[in-house]
Amino acid sequence: MGPILSSLVNLQGVEGELRKTQKRLKQVQQIILRQQYQIKQYQDALAAKREEIKLTKMQHDKLELELRSREDEVTRYRLALNQARTNKDYSAILTRINTRKADKSKLEDQILALMGQIDTDQTACRELEASIEAENARLEEMRRQAGEKQKVIQRDLDELLQQRRESSDRVPHEQRALFERLAKRYDGEVLARVERSENRRSEQTCGGCFMSVPLEIVNSLMSRDDVLTCANCGRILVLDLNPKQQPTT
């Protein structure tokens, strides 16, 4: 393998390590984001539960007003009952009293049910508040640990970025530009090793897309330092991803 292909293989190796390290850094950040999302879920649930309590209390207050109204009506009808002049009037007023009492009993049951619901929801709120407090404490510890990990990863990242600059400088301009374009397309997997087909031992294939590679390209890679690409996927073809010859500076 000549100096150009060797320098590209070295650049590929650094590029791979760089992207792995960047992913490690992103994973640490995602752990924090997932924890923040979990807390947000609890906070949203707490806000929704508090809104439910607010609406339930409004309904409770409305029924309390209706209950007092029925009690006032019963009191008035009882006074009227004492002043009834005929049996017909007496019976009519008594019917109204019994109707209002039945309404009053239903309202009392509804009010008790609402009070029970409020108690249940308030208990749920306290549990959510406790969960939020615990998860916030956990988040702070995770941030502390993440900060330490990020420092280590960032040091590795800085070193790899420097190595990438140095490796990139060893690649001729035209080939470097091609590498950068392919790196964006294939998430850094620019080079593909020419491999022997499992189905047809005489056939060589691209290690990136597994399509056939013409024999003349294989022969050229064996004898020359040309940058040749796969006709199908466009990756740079090499015979070995671990060059024995170090690129010249």
mmCIF file of N, CA and C in Angstrom, residues 22 31 62 73 86-87 106 113 115 155 157 168 212 216 218 221:
data_model
loop_
_atom_site.group_PDB
_atom_site.id
_atom_site.type_symbol
_atom_site.label_atom_id
_atom_site.label_comp_id
_atom_site.label_asym_id
_atom_site.label_seq_id
_atom_site.Cartn_x
_atom_site.Cartn_y
_atom_site.Cartn_z
ATOM 1 N N GLN A 22 -17.149 11.029 20.123
ATOM 2 C CA GLN A 22 -18.242 12.001 20.056
ATOM 3 C C GLN A 22 -19.562 11.368 20.483
ATOM 4 N N ILE A 31 -28.112 10.918 28.813
ATOM 5 C CA ILE A 31 -28.526 10.405 30.124
ATOM 6 C C ILE A 31 -29.143 11.527 30.945
ATOM 7 N N LYS A 62 -69.923 24.564 44.111
ATOM 8 C CA LYS A 62 -71.207 24.745 43.428
ATOM 9 C C LYS A 62 -72.291 23.884 44.076
ATOM 10 N N GLU A 73 -84.903 26.069 51.346
ATOM 11 C CA GLU A 73 -86.240 25.767 50.839
ATOM 12 C C GLU A 73 -87.002 24.878 51.816
ATOM 13 N N THR A 86 -105.619 23.905 54.421
ATOM 14 C CA THR A 86 -106.392 22.732 53.985
ATOM 15 C C THR A 86 -105.475 21.530 53.908
ATOM 16 N N ASN A 87 -106.095 20.366 53.898
ATOM 17 C CA ASN A 87 -105.328 19.126 53.762
ATOM 18 C C ASN A 87 -104.590 19.073 52.428
ATOM 19 N N LYS A 106 -79.092 13.537 47.845
ATOM 20 C CA LYS A 106 -78.260 13.279 46.666
ATOM 21 C C LYS A 106 -77.071 14.234 46.608
ATOM 22 N N ALA A 113 -68.529 12.420 47.817
ATOM 23 C CA ALA A 113 -67.721 11.764 46.781
ATOM 24 C C ALA A 113 -66.637 12.704 46.262
ATOM 25 N N MET A 115 -65.339 15.245 47.921
ATOM 26 C CA MET A 115 -64.352 15.417 48.988
ATOM 27 C C MET A 115 -63.370 14.241 49.014
ATOM 28 N N ARG A 155 -11.070 15.491 26.953
ATOM 29 C CA ARG A 155 -9.614 15.405 26.769
ATOM 30 C C ARG A 155 -9.289 14.445 25.627
ATOM 31 N N LEU A 157 -11.258 13.689 23.232
ATOM 32 C CA LEU A 157 -11.763 14.306 22.003
ATOM 33 C C LEU A 157 -10.778 15.334 21.464
ATOM 34 N N SER A 168 -5.138 14.360 8.513
ATOM 35 C CA SER A 168 -5.752 14.980 7.336
ATOM 36 C C SER A 168 -4.723 15.742 6.517
ATOM 37 N N SER A 212 -20.059 -6.358 -6.483
ATOM 38 C CA SER A 212 -18.858 -6.884 -7.138
ATOM 39 C C SER A 212 -17.869 -5.774 -7.506
ATOM 40 N N GLU A 216 -9.830 -5.684 -12.623
ATOM 41 C CA GLU A 216 -8.810 -4.689 -12.963
ATOM 42 C C GLU A 216 -8.596 -3.688 -11.828
ATOM 43 N N VAL A 218 -8.970 -4.454 -8.616
ATOM 44 C CA VAL A 218 -8.213 -5.207 -7.611
ATOM 45 C C VAL A 218 -6.737 -5.237 -7.993
ATOM 46 N N LEU A 221 -5.136 -1.866 -7.346
ATOM 47 C CA LEU A 221 -4.888 -1.634 -5.921
ATOM 48 C C LEU A 221 -3.668 -2.411 -5.440
#
